[in-house]
Short mmCIF file of C-alpha atoms in Angstrom, two decimals:
data_model
loop_
_atom_site.label_atom_id
_atom_site.label_comp_id
_atom_site.label_asym_id
_atom_site.label_seq_id
_atom_site.Cartn_x
_atom_site.Cartn_y
_atom_site.Cartn_z
CA MET A 15 165.86 -50.91 -58.66
CA ARG A 16 163.75 -54.21 -57.93
CA ASN A 17 160.57 -51.82 -58.52
CA MET A 18 162.03 -50.66 -61.94
CA GLU A 19 162.41 -54.21 -62.99
CA LYS A 20 159.01 -55.33 -61.74
CA LEU A 21 157.42 -52.58 -63.48
CA ASN A 22 159.66 -53.33 -66.80
CA ASN A 23 158.42 -57.12 -66.60
CA LEU A 24 154.86 -55.91 -65.90
CA VAL A 25 155.03 -53.60 -69.03
CA LEU A 26 156.50 -56.35 -71.16
CA ASP A 27 153.88 -58.69 -70.51
CA LEU A 28 151.11 -56.13 -71.01
CA GLY A 29 152.45 -55.52 -74.14
CA GLY A 30 152.98 -59.04 -75.00
CA ASN A 31 149.38 -59.99 -74.58
CA ALA A 32 148.26 -56.51 -76.33
CA TRP A 33 150.29 -57.74 -79.70
CA ASN A 34 148.76 -61.17 -79.82
CA LEU A 35 145.69 -58.98 -80.02
CA VAL A 36 147.24 -56.53 -82.71
CA LEU A 37 148.17 -59.53 -84.76
CA VAL A 38 144.86 -60.78 -85.01
CA LEU A 39 143.17 -57.76 -86.08
CA ALA A 40 145.72 -57.22 -88.42
CA ILE A 41 145.28 -60.60 -90.24
CA PHE A 42 141.55 -59.96 -89.92
CA LEU A 43 141.48 -56.58 -91.47
CA GLY A 44 143.77 -57.31 -94.22
CA VAL A 45 141.97 -60.60 -95.13
CA PHE A 46 138.25 -59.19 -95.08
CA TYR A 47 139.03 -55.53 -96.46
CA GLY A 48 141.41 -57.54 -99.18
CA ILE A 49 138.31 -59.25 -100.22
CA ARG A 50 135.67 -56.41 -99.99
CA THR A 51 137.49 -54.22 -102.23
CA LYS A 52 138.79 -57.33 -104.73
CA PHE A 53 142.52 -56.48 -103.30
CA ILE A 54 142.75 -52.80 -104.22
CA GLN A 55 145.95 -52.83 -102.81
CA ILE A 56 147.04 -54.60 -105.92
CA ARG A 57 144.16 -53.75 -108.27
CA LEU A 58 145.15 -50.45 -108.13
CA PHE A 59 149.24 -50.88 -107.44
CA PRO A 60 149.89 -49.42 -110.89
CA GLU A 61 148.09 -46.38 -109.94
CA ALA A 62 149.56 -45.65 -106.91
CA LEU A 63 153.04 -45.77 -108.90
CA ARG A 64 151.67 -43.19 -111.31
CA LEU A 65 150.33 -40.76 -108.78
CA VAL A 66 153.84 -41.03 -107.02
CA LYS A 67 155.31 -40.31 -110.54
CA ASN A 68 153.59 -37.26 -111.15
CA ARG A 69 153.72 -36.13 -107.55
CA ALA A 70 154.95 -32.49 -108.87
CA LYS A 71 151.54 -31.94 -110.79
CA GLU A 72 149.49 -31.86 -107.85
CA GLY A 73 149.18 -30.68 -104.24
CA LYS A 74 150.19 -26.68 -104.73
CA ASP A 75 147.60 -25.64 -102.25
CA GLU A 76 148.92 -23.00 -100.04
CA LYS A 77 146.73 -24.95 -97.67
CA GLY A 78 148.64 -27.83 -97.03
CA VAL A 79 151.70 -29.82 -98.00
CA SER A 80 152.18 -31.65 -101.43
CA SER A 81 151.02 -35.39 -101.51
CA PHE A 82 154.49 -36.40 -102.23
CA GLN A 83 155.71 -34.35 -99.01
CA ALA A 84 153.29 -35.93 -97.11
CA LEU A 85 154.68 -39.19 -98.31
CA CYS A 86 158.24 -38.42 -97.47
CA ILE A 87 156.76 -37.86 -94.03
CA THR A 88 155.02 -41.01 -93.74
CA LEU A 89 158.50 -43.14 -95.04
CA GLY A 90 160.56 -41.07 -92.75
CA GLY A 91 158.39 -42.28 -89.81
CA CYS A 92 158.12 -45.88 -91.47
CA ILE A 93 161.81 -46.17 -92.40
CA GLY A 94 164.21 -46.09 -88.93
CA THR A 95 165.00 -48.27 -86.42
CA GLY A 96 162.18 -50.98 -87.07
CA ASN A 97 163.46 -51.52 -90.74
CA VAL A 98 167.12 -52.10 -89.62
CA ALA A 99 167.46 -53.10 -86.14
CA GLY A 100 163.73 -54.43 -85.75
CA VAL A 101 164.00 -56.56 -88.69
CA ALA A 102 167.54 -57.74 -87.37
CA MET A 103 165.95 -59.13 -83.87
CA ALA A 104 163.33 -61.01 -86.01
CA ILE A 105 166.04 -62.98 -87.54
CA VAL A 106 167.99 -63.56 -84.83
CA VAL A 107 164.72 -64.47 -82.73
CA GLY A 108 162.70 -66.33 -85.53
CA GLY A 109 165.02 -67.22 -88.02
CA PRO A 110 165.02 -66.50 -92.06
CA GLY A 111 161.66 -67.78 -92.01
CA ALA A 112 160.69 -64.78 -90.23
CA VAL A 113 160.85 -62.87 -93.36
CA PHE A 114 158.16 -64.33 -95.27
CA TRP A 115 155.42 -63.86 -92.74
CA MET A 116 156.96 -60.33 -92.53
CA TRP A 117 156.11 -60.12 -96.64
CA LEU A 118 152.48 -61.71 -95.96
CA ILE A 119 151.58 -58.97 -93.51
CA ALA A 120 152.86 -56.04 -95.55
CA ILE A 121 150.35 -57.44 -98.26
CA LEU A 122 147.60 -57.68 -95.77
CA GLY A 123 148.71 -54.35 -94.26
CA MET A 124 148.58 -52.40 -97.50
CA VAL A 125 144.74 -52.50 -97.71
CA THR A 126 144.75 -51.53 -93.90
CA SER A 127 147.02 -48.27 -95.13
CA PHE A 128 144.69 -47.74 -97.92
CA MET A 129 141.44 -47.63 -95.49
CA GLU A 130 142.82 -45.57 -92.81
CA ASN A 131 144.84 -42.87 -95.08
CA THR A 132 141.74 -42.34 -97.00
CA LEU A 133 139.66 -41.77 -94.03
CA ALA A 134 142.24 -39.36 -92.50
CA GLN A 135 141.68 -37.42 -96.00
CA VAL A 136 137.58 -37.52 -95.85
CA TYR A 137 137.52 -36.55 -92.39
CA LYS A 138 140.34 -33.82 -92.06
CA VAL A 139 140.17 -30.41 -90.85
CA GLN A 140 141.53 -27.09 -91.69
CA GLU A 141 143.62 -25.35 -89.33
CA GLY A 142 144.76 -22.18 -90.00
CA GLU A 143 147.12 -22.45 -92.87
CA VAL A 144 147.05 -26.01 -92.42
CA TYR A 145 144.84 -29.38 -92.26
CA ARG A 146 145.30 -31.89 -89.55
CA GLY A 147 143.55 -35.28 -89.55
CA GLY A 148 144.04 -38.55 -88.47
CA PRO A 149 142.70 -41.56 -86.60
CA SER A 150 141.71 -39.05 -83.49
CA TYR A 151 139.88 -37.06 -86.24
CA TYR A 152 138.11 -39.69 -88.04
CA MET A 153 137.02 -41.53 -84.86
CA GLU A 154 135.34 -38.00 -83.41
CA LYS A 155 133.60 -37.11 -86.69
CA GLY A 156 133.26 -40.62 -88.18
CA LEU A 157 132.33 -42.54 -85.34
CA GLY A 158 131.02 -39.53 -83.26
CA LYS A 159 133.26 -41.08 -80.35
CA ARG A 160 135.83 -37.84 -79.32
CA TRP A 161 136.55 -39.39 -75.87
CA LEU A 162 138.10 -42.48 -78.17
CA GLY A 163 139.84 -40.08 -80.04
CA ILE A 164 141.33 -38.38 -76.85
CA LEU A 165 142.56 -41.43 -75.69
CA TYR A 166 144.06 -42.44 -79.07
CA ALA A 167 145.67 -39.24 -79.20
CA PHE A 168 146.98 -39.40 -75.51
CA SER A 169 148.54 -42.75 -76.49
CA MET A 170 150.24 -41.50 -79.58
CA ILE A 171 152.03 -38.94 -77.98
CA VAL A 172 153.23 -41.24 -75.53
CA SER A 173 154.47 -43.62 -78.17
CA LEU A 174 155.30 -41.96 -81.17
CA GLY A 175 155.48 -38.49 -79.52
CA PHE A 176 158.28 -39.54 -76.88
CA ALA A 177 159.10 -43.17 -76.36
CA LEU A 178 159.69 -44.19 -80.01
CA ALA A 179 161.36 -40.78 -80.69
CA ALA A 180 163.82 -41.14 -77.83
CA LEU A 181 164.47 -44.91 -79.36
CA GLN A 182 165.15 -43.55 -82.20
CA SER A 183 168.13 -41.00 -81.03
CA ASN A 184 169.37 -43.72 -79.17
CA THR A 185 169.80 -45.76 -81.77
CA ILE A 186 171.74 -42.89 -83.53
CA SER A 187 173.82 -42.74 -80.51
CA LEU A 188 174.71 -46.68 -81.02
CA SER A 189 175.26 -46.53 -84.61
CA VAL A 190 177.48 -43.37 -84.66
CA GLY A 191 179.44 -44.76 -81.34
CA GLN A 192 180.06 -48.17 -82.92
CA ALA A 193 181.29 -46.49 -86.70
CA LEU A 194 182.93 -43.60 -85.54
CA GLY A 195 184.15 -44.13 -81.65
CA ILE A 196 181.51 -40.84 -80.96
CA PRO A 197 180.73 -40.60 -77.24
CA ALA A 198 176.95 -40.62 -77.05
CA LEU A 199 176.56 -37.36 -75.15
CA LEU A 200 178.08 -35.37 -78.15
CA THR A 201 175.98 -37.52 -80.41
CA SER A 202 172.64 -36.68 -78.22
CA ILE A 203 173.07 -32.75 -77.96
CA LEU A 204 173.93 -32.59 -82.08
CA VAL A 205 170.68 -34.40 -82.62
CA ALA A 206 168.58 -32.35 -80.09
CA VAL A 207 170.24 -29.28 -81.56
CA LEU A 208 169.24 -30.19 -85.10
CA ILE A 209 165.88 -31.59 -84.14
CA ALA A 210 165.00 -27.86 -82.52
CA LEU A 211 165.97 -26.11 -85.76
CA VAL A 212 163.87 -28.34 -87.76
CA ILE A 213 160.52 -28.81 -85.32
CA PHE A 214 160.37 -24.83 -84.33
CA GLY A 215 160.17 -24.45 -87.91
CA GLY A 216 156.36 -26.05 -88.15
CA VAL A 217 155.01 -28.61 -90.79
CA ARG A 218 156.13 -27.17 -93.87
CA ARG A 219 159.90 -27.26 -92.60
CA ILE A 220 159.30 -30.44 -91.66
CA ALA A 221 157.94 -31.56 -95.18
CA LYS A 222 160.85 -30.01 -96.64
CA VAL A 223 163.56 -31.57 -95.17
CA ALA A 224 161.28 -34.97 -95.34
CA GLU A 225 161.35 -34.30 -98.99
CA ARG A 226 165.11 -33.88 -99.55
CA GLY A 227 166.26 -36.27 -97.22
CA VAL A 228 163.94 -39.49 -97.70
CA PRO A 229 164.58 -40.44 -101.21
CA ILE A 230 168.26 -39.41 -101.40
CA MET A 231 168.69 -41.64 -97.82
CA THR A 232 166.66 -44.73 -99.44
CA LEU A 233 168.52 -44.55 -102.64
CA VAL A 234 172.01 -44.99 -100.97
CA TYR A 235 170.46 -47.50 -98.44
CA PHE A 236 169.50 -49.63 -101.80
CA ALA A 237 172.68 -49.13 -103.53
CA LEU A 238 174.40 -50.37 -100.76
CA ALA A 239 172.30 -53.29 -99.83
CA LEU A 240 172.10 -54.62 -103.54
CA LEU A 241 176.18 -54.27 -103.71
CA VAL A 242 176.01 -56.52 -100.78
CA LEU A 243 173.73 -59.30 -102.93
CA ILE A 244 176.08 -58.69 -105.80
CA VAL A 245 178.92 -59.69 -104.47
CA ASN A 246 177.62 -62.39 -102.79
CA ILE A 247 175.38 -63.40 -106.35
CA GLN A 248 176.42 -66.98 -105.73
CA LYS A 249 174.73 -67.23 -102.15
CA VAL A 250 171.08 -65.87 -103.11
CA PRO A 251 169.59 -68.78 -103.93
CA GLU A 252 170.58 -70.38 -100.81
CA MET A 253 169.00 -67.42 -99.15
CA PHE A 254 165.68 -67.81 -101.02
CA ALA A 255 165.92 -71.56 -100.04
CA LEU A 256 166.22 -70.30 -96.16
CA ILE A 257 163.55 -68.40 -96.10
CA PHE A 258 160.71 -70.28 -97.60
CA SER A 259 161.99 -73.61 -96.04
CA ARG A 260 162.43 -71.81 -92.51
CA ALA A 261 158.77 -70.08 -92.76
CA PHE A 262 156.97 -73.34 -91.99
CA ASP A 263 160.11 -75.59 -90.15
CA PHE A 264 158.74 -76.71 -86.90
CA LYS A 265 162.47 -76.55 -85.48
CA ALA A 266 163.07 -72.99 -87.52
CA VAL A 267 166.09 -71.52 -85.38
CA GLY A 268 167.70 -72.91 -82.23
CA GLY A 269 164.66 -75.03 -81.51
CA ALA A 270 162.17 -72.27 -81.69
CA ALA A 271 158.70 -73.38 -82.55
CA ILE A 272 157.21 -72.34 -85.86
CA GLY A 273 154.99 -70.03 -84.08
CA THR A 274 158.02 -67.83 -82.52
CA VAL A 275 158.99 -67.91 -86.72
CA ILE A 276 155.14 -66.38 -87.33
CA TYR A 277 155.10 -63.90 -84.64
CA GLN A 278 158.33 -62.39 -85.34
CA GLY A 279 157.40 -61.62 -88.50
CA LEU A 280 154.08 -60.28 -88.03
CA LYS A 281 154.96 -58.27 -85.41
CA ARG A 282 157.96 -56.73 -86.45
CA GLY A 283 156.07 -56.17 -90.12
CA VAL A 284 153.38 -54.40 -88.35
CA PHE A 285 155.64 -52.75 -86.22
CA SER A 286 157.79 -51.38 -89.12
CA ASN A 287 155.38 -50.38 -91.42
CA GLY A 288 152.75 -49.17 -89.01
CA ALA A 289 149.89 -50.30 -90.80
CA GLY A 290 146.93 -49.61 -88.61
CA GLN A 291 149.04 -47.65 -86.17
CA GLY A 292 147.86 -44.10 -87.63
CA ASP A 293 150.81 -42.07 -88.04
CA ALA A 294 150.77 -42.42 -91.76
CA PRO A 295 147.22 -40.97 -91.82
CA THR A 296 148.20 -38.50 -89.61
CA ALA A 297 150.92 -37.16 -91.97
CA GLY A 298 148.87 -37.90 -95.22
CA ALA A 299 145.81 -35.51 -93.85
CA SER A 300 148.09 -32.45 -94.45
CA ALA A 301 148.35 -33.23 -97.92
CA GLU A 302 146.14 -31.31 -100.72
CA VAL A 303 144.41 -33.78 -103.04
CA SER A 304 141.88 -33.68 -105.44
CA HIS A 305 140.21 -37.06 -103.96
CA PRO A 306 140.81 -39.00 -100.84
CA ALA A 307 141.50 -42.28 -102.52
CA LYS A 308 144.94 -40.95 -103.86
CA GLN A 309 146.31 -40.42 -100.45
CA GLY A 310 144.95 -44.00 -99.78
CA LEU A 311 147.20 -45.28 -102.67
CA PHE A 312 150.26 -43.06 -101.28
CA GLY A 313 149.54 -44.98 -98.17
CA VAL A 314 149.68 -48.71 -100.10
CA PHE A 315 152.78 -47.49 -101.69
CA SER A 316 154.40 -46.72 -98.30
CA VAL A 317 153.84 -49.92 -96.99
CA PHE A 318 155.60 -51.42 -100.13
CA ILE A 319 158.68 -49.22 -99.75
CA ASP A 320 159.05 -49.87 -96.08
CA THR A 321 158.61 -53.35 -95.82
CA ILE A 322 158.43 -55.13 -99.61
CA LEU A 323 161.97 -53.24 -100.24
CA VAL A 324 163.78 -51.59 -97.59
CA CYS A 325 162.98 -54.70 -94.70
CA THR A 326 163.83 -57.14 -97.42
CA LEU A 327 167.26 -55.65 -98.46
CA THR A 328 167.81 -55.43 -94.76
CA ALA A 329 166.90 -58.92 -94.15
CA PHE A 330 168.78 -60.27 -97.60
CA VAL A 331 172.02 -58.69 -96.47
CA ILE A 332 171.97 -60.12 -92.72
CA ILE A 333 170.99 -63.66 -94.00
CA ILE A 334 173.26 -63.82 -96.93
CA SER A 335 176.19 -62.55 -94.46
CA GLY A 336 175.32 -65.18 -91.98
CA VAL A 337 176.32 -63.03 -88.91
CA HIS A 338 172.86 -64.33 -87.27
CA GLU A 339 174.21 -67.38 -86.97
CA TYR A 340 177.44 -66.76 -84.87
CA SER A 341 177.46 -63.18 -83.38
CA ASP A 342 176.09 -62.19 -80.31
CA ARG A 343 175.09 -58.69 -81.47
CA VAL A 344 171.60 -57.95 -81.99
CA GLY A 345 169.25 -54.84 -83.45
CA ILE A 346 171.56 -52.37 -85.08
CA GLU A 347 174.74 -53.32 -84.35
CA LEU A 348 174.04 -56.57 -85.78
CA SER A 349 172.94 -54.99 -89.01
CA GLN A 350 176.20 -52.35 -89.16
CA LEU A 351 178.15 -56.28 -89.01
CA ALA A 352 176.36 -57.78 -91.49
CA PHE A 353 177.05 -54.93 -94.07
CA SER A 354 180.72 -54.60 -92.81
CA SER A 355 181.57 -58.52 -93.22
CA SER A 356 180.56 -58.17 -97.07
CA LEU A 357 182.04 -55.17 -97.93
CA GLY A 358 184.68 -53.83 -95.41
CA LYS A 359 184.51 -51.17 -92.61
CA TRP A 360 184.02 -48.37 -95.34
CA ALA A 361 179.82 -50.21 -95.47
CA GLY A 362 179.64 -49.52 -91.81
CA VAL A 363 180.46 -45.80 -91.64
CA VAL A 364 178.16 -45.25 -95.13
CA LEU A 365 175.31 -47.82 -93.15
CA MET A 366 175.46 -44.96 -90.31
CA LEU A 367 174.81 -42.25 -92.14
CA CYS A 368 171.81 -43.94 -93.64
CA ILE A 369 170.74 -44.66 -90.23
CA PHE A 370 171.49 -41.26 -88.85
CA MET A 371 169.03 -40.10 -91.61
CA PHE A 372 166.56 -43.03 -91.27
CA CYS A 373 166.25 -42.12 -87.48
CA PHE A 374 166.28 -38.11 -87.72
CA THR A 375 163.60 -38.18 -90.09
CA SER A 376 161.40 -40.80 -87.91
CA ILE A 377 162.21 -38.16 -85.05
CA MET A 378 160.59 -35.10 -87.41
CA SER A 379 157.66 -37.80 -88.33
CA ASN A 380 157.36 -38.59 -84.63
CA TYR A 381 157.27 -35.25 -83.82
CA TYR A 382 154.15 -34.18 -86.28
CA CYS A 383 152.31 -36.94 -85.17
CA GLY A 384 152.54 -36.03 -81.43
CA GLU A 385 151.82 -32.15 -82.64
CA SER A 386 148.80 -33.28 -84.12
CA CYS A 387 147.21 -35.04 -81.38
CA LEU A 388 147.51 -32.61 -78.81
CA ALA A 389 146.52 -29.82 -81.26
CA PHE A 390 143.19 -32.72 -81.46
CA MET A 391 143.12 -32.70 -77.45
CA ALA A 392 143.70 -29.10 -77.27
CA LYS A 393 141.34 -27.77 -79.80
CA GLY A 394 144.00 -25.58 -81.15
CA MET A 395 147.73 -25.32 -80.58
CA LYS A 396 148.20 -24.25 -77.10
CA GLY A 397 151.11 -25.91 -75.63
CA ARG A 398 152.91 -26.10 -78.49
CA ASN A 399 155.90 -25.04 -77.58
CA THR A 400 155.90 -26.80 -74.18
CA TYR A 401 155.56 -29.98 -76.17
CA ARG A 402 158.38 -28.96 -78.35
CA ILE A 403 160.96 -28.33 -75.67
CA ILE A 404 160.23 -31.36 -73.76
CA PHE A 405 160.30 -33.30 -76.92
CA VAL A 406 163.89 -32.24 -77.61
CA THR A 407 164.85 -33.44 -73.43
CA ALA A 408 163.04 -36.45 -74.76
CA ILE A 409 165.19 -36.71 -77.65
CA PHE A 410 168.74 -35.92 -75.83
CA LEU A 411 168.01 -38.31 -72.73
CA GLY A 412 166.69 -41.12 -75.31
CA GLY A 413 170.58 -40.90 -76.85
CA ILE A 414 171.97 -41.66 -73.65
CA THR A 415 170.16 -43.67 -71.49
CA GLY A 416 169.11 -47.28 -71.26
CA VAL A 417 166.42 -48.40 -73.60
CA ASP A 418 164.59 -51.85 -71.97
CA LEU A 419 161.99 -50.19 -70.37
CA MET A 420 161.66 -47.63 -73.09
CA TRP A 421 161.22 -50.12 -75.71
CA ASN A 422 158.64 -51.66 -73.89
CA ILE A 423 156.69 -48.77 -72.79
CA ALA A 424 156.75 -47.96 -76.82
CA ASP A 425 155.54 -51.43 -77.57
CA LEU A 426 152.48 -51.27 -75.30
CA PHE A 427 151.16 -48.33 -76.33
CA CYS A 428 151.99 -48.85 -80.07
CA ALA A 429 149.51 -51.81 -79.37
CA ILE A 430 147.35 -49.65 -77.87
CA ILE A 431 146.87 -47.06 -80.61
CA VAL A 432 147.06 -50.12 -83.25
CA ILE A 433 144.15 -51.83 -81.40
CA LEU A 434 141.82 -48.47 -81.00
CA ASN A 435 142.39 -47.55 -84.53
CA MET A 436 141.56 -51.48 -86.06
CA ILE A 437 138.66 -51.13 -84.19
CA SER A 438 137.60 -47.68 -85.61
CA LEU A 439 138.37 -49.39 -88.93
CA ILE A 440 136.24 -51.97 -88.54
CA PHE A 441 133.32 -49.79 -87.84
CA LEU A 442 134.32 -46.90 -90.95
CA GLY A 443 135.47 -49.17 -93.66
CA LYS A 444 132.46 -49.19 -95.24
CA LYS A 445 132.58 -45.10 -95.78
CA ALA A 446 136.08 -45.77 -97.21
CA ILE A 447 135.05 -48.38 -99.58
CA LYS A 448 132.39 -45.98 -100.82
CA VAL A 449 135.13 -43.11 -101.37
CA ALA A 450 136.94 -45.97 -103.25
CA ASP A 451 134.23 -47.08 -105.52
CA ASP A 452 133.96 -43.21 -106.38
CA TYR A 453 137.52 -42.97 -107.41
CA ILE A 454 137.36 -45.88 -109.34
CA ARG A 455 134.12 -44.99 -111.31
CA GLN A 456 135.52 -41.42 -112.09
CA LYS A 457 138.59 -43.45 -113.56
CA LYS A 458 136.71 -45.70 -115.53
CA GLU A 459 134.93 -42.33 -116.65
CA GLY A 460 138.43 -41.30 -118.23
CA LYS A 461 138.41 -38.47 -115.34
CA ASP A 462 140.73 -37.18 -113.09
CA PRO A 463 138.98 -38.21 -110.01
CA VAL A 464 137.46 -34.94 -108.05
CA PHE A 465 135.67 -35.60 -104.86
CA CYS A 466 132.74 -34.45 -103.14
CA SER A 467 131.14 -36.03 -100.17
CA LYS A 468 127.69 -34.35 -101.20
CA GLY A 469 125.28 -36.73 -102.12
CA ILE A 470 127.13 -39.79 -100.36
CA LYS A 471 125.34 -41.00 -97.73
CA GLY A 472 127.32 -41.50 -94.21
CA LEU A 473 129.93 -38.63 -95.28
CA GLU A 474 128.32 -35.55 -93.45
CA GLY A 475 130.88 -35.10 -91.26
CA ALA A 476 133.11 -34.53 -93.95
CA GLU A 477 134.03 -30.76 -93.90
CA CYS A 478 136.66 -30.17 -95.91
CA TRP A 479 134.91 -32.02 -99.04
CA GLY A 480 131.42 -30.50 -99.06
CA ARG A 481 131.31 -28.56 -102.17
CA GLU A 482 132.06 -29.37 -105.87
CA ARG A 483 136.03 -28.32 -106.72
#
């Protein structure tokens, strides 16, 4: 028991130090590339909205999934425990002011997401009937560092491919248990069986489930959160005052220093939206688009939906209900209490259904990221069924076991993959900017941008884009 406690403390300390570096890199990349691209995440945000709106018009190629399906896989991975449980934790520890810093890191993270999603498209490869890509691939083909790609892929499999996926299962068990009183064992068996049915069907089945489930669950969650705000409309001005005043309050919450407020907001923002983590570009690389920058703009939109909308609504509900001030509950249970206290017990049940779908689609996305990393390491799909069996087993065990060590392991390896990816983006950023400039040039000429890497210096490794389309 003592050895496990020592291991847990060691992992916790290592993770804490690693996340300090993550936050420095996240701020640096967001500011640096924001300036270099003239804040492309803001300038081209209307274009991102247009692309999402017209999603049905492209992406029908048999070699990939549509951009919208890839976006739904991405959002399925982003919108999960971090948006509901993570935001609650940030407010408990850092107070309402943490929300302001969560917004800031989201705005900075949008440009990081644009860069990584664009590069993932540039350096994607075709394997059979599907495309694969992501940080591992652009580390190998863009930087010429396969060993770095393997290190990233291994860390991704440990963090998202197992630990975080198991945590999502645990969140489902807790939520269902609190709302309906169903034992964790039964819930875990159900989740494991459902996940097995989906992942053994391959990426296209994952895409179809995500395409149908993500928009519905997001809209239901929006409606529920907005209803809480309407019921408590008189408290909204006070809520905004709390967020902005406590963001710079040196005694922001329970004696917590302003550094704690900033740290919690920034960390939960990065953890939730995943900008720089690499899971979004891993999913986005599977899309068939006419220009890599289009998928980059889908990445911008995914961060907006994840943090500016979903995380913000969660934070509003918790702050406006005031449950963080008197309840000893944390994480998912605090979020459920916040909804129930404003709307009644029925809201807790509806929220439980939303959480189930959030976490279920996150598990699917986590699996796909792990599978893609395995394909990179093994140069093909050797061991895929073995990975699937181990993954489903981890989902079952995650739903019935304690989570402290699991959280800390996930935290540590998530920090590692973010650090590796962000360092790669520092060196590859110029190439992404060239692609963005090509997109903007074609738009100014009145064209629907179509990309060809031929003639663009430094993009010789872009094997899927070397010919005119």
